[in-house]
Tab-separated table of C-alpha atoms in Angstrom:
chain	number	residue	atom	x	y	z
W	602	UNK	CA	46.855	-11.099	45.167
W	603	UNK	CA	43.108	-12.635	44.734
W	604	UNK	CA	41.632	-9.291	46.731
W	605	UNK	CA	43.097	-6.935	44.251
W	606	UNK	CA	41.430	-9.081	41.324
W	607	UNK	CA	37.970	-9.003	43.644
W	608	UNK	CA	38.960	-4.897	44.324
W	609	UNK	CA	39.494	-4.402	40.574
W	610	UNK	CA	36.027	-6.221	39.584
W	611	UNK	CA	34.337	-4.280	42.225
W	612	UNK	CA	35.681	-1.123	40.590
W	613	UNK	CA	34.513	-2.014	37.052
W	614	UNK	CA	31.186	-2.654	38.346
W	615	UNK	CA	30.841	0.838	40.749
W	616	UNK	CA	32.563	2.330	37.235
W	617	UNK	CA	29.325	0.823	35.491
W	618	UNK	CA	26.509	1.193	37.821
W	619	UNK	CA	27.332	5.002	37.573
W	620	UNK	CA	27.035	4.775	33.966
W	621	UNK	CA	23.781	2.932	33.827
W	622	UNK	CA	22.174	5.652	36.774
W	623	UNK	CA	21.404	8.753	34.453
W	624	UNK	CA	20.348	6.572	32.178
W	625	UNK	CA	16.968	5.473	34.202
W	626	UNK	CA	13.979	3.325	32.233
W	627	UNK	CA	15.886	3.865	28.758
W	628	UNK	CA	18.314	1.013	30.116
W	629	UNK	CA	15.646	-1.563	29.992
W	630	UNK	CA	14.113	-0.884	26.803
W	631	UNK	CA	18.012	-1.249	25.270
W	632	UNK	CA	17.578	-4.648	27.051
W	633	UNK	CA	14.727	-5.218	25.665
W	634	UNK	CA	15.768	-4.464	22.241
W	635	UNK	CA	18.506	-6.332	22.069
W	636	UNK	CA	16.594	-9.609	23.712
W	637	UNK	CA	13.659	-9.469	20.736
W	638	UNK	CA	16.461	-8.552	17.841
W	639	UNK	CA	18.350	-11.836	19.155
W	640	UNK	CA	14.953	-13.828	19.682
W	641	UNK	CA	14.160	-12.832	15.999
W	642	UNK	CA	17.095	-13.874	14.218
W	643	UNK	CA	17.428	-16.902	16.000
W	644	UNK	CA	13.566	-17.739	15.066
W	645	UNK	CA	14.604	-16.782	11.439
W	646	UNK	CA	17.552	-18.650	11.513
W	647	UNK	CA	16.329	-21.908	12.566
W	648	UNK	CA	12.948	-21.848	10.129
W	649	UNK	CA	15.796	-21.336	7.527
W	650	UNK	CA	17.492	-24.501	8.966
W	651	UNK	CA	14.508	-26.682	8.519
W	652	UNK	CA	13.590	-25.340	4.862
W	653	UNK	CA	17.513	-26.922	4.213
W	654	UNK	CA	19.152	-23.839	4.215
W	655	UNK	CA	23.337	-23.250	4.666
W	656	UNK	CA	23.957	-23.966	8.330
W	657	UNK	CA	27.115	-21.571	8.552
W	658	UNK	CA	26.972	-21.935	12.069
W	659	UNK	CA	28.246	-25.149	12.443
W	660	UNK	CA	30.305	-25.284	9.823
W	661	UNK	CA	34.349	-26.761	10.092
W	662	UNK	CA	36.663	-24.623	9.205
């Protein structure tokens, strides 16, 4: 039971690996990317949070 689970997550990972080969050097610049868009809104967010803005982040719904 447990090695076709370990067999199947293998798989997805071969599956991605030869994805992420023709794509080369591009794949860390989308990493990149992504990291400094994240870093940014978080630094945006949390100047907002100490100006008293809406924390909708923490909010109970």
């Amino acid at each position: 039971m447990y090695s076709a689970f370990w067999n199947g997550i293998g798989a997805a990972f071969e599956f991605l690996f030869r994805i992420v080969v023709p794509i080369g050097g591009a794949i860390d610049l989308i990493f990149c990317l992504t990291i400094a868009a994240g870093l940014a809104y978080w630094l945006m967010y949390g100047a907002r949070m100490e100006k008293g803005g809406h924390n909708y982040l923490s909010e109970n719904k």
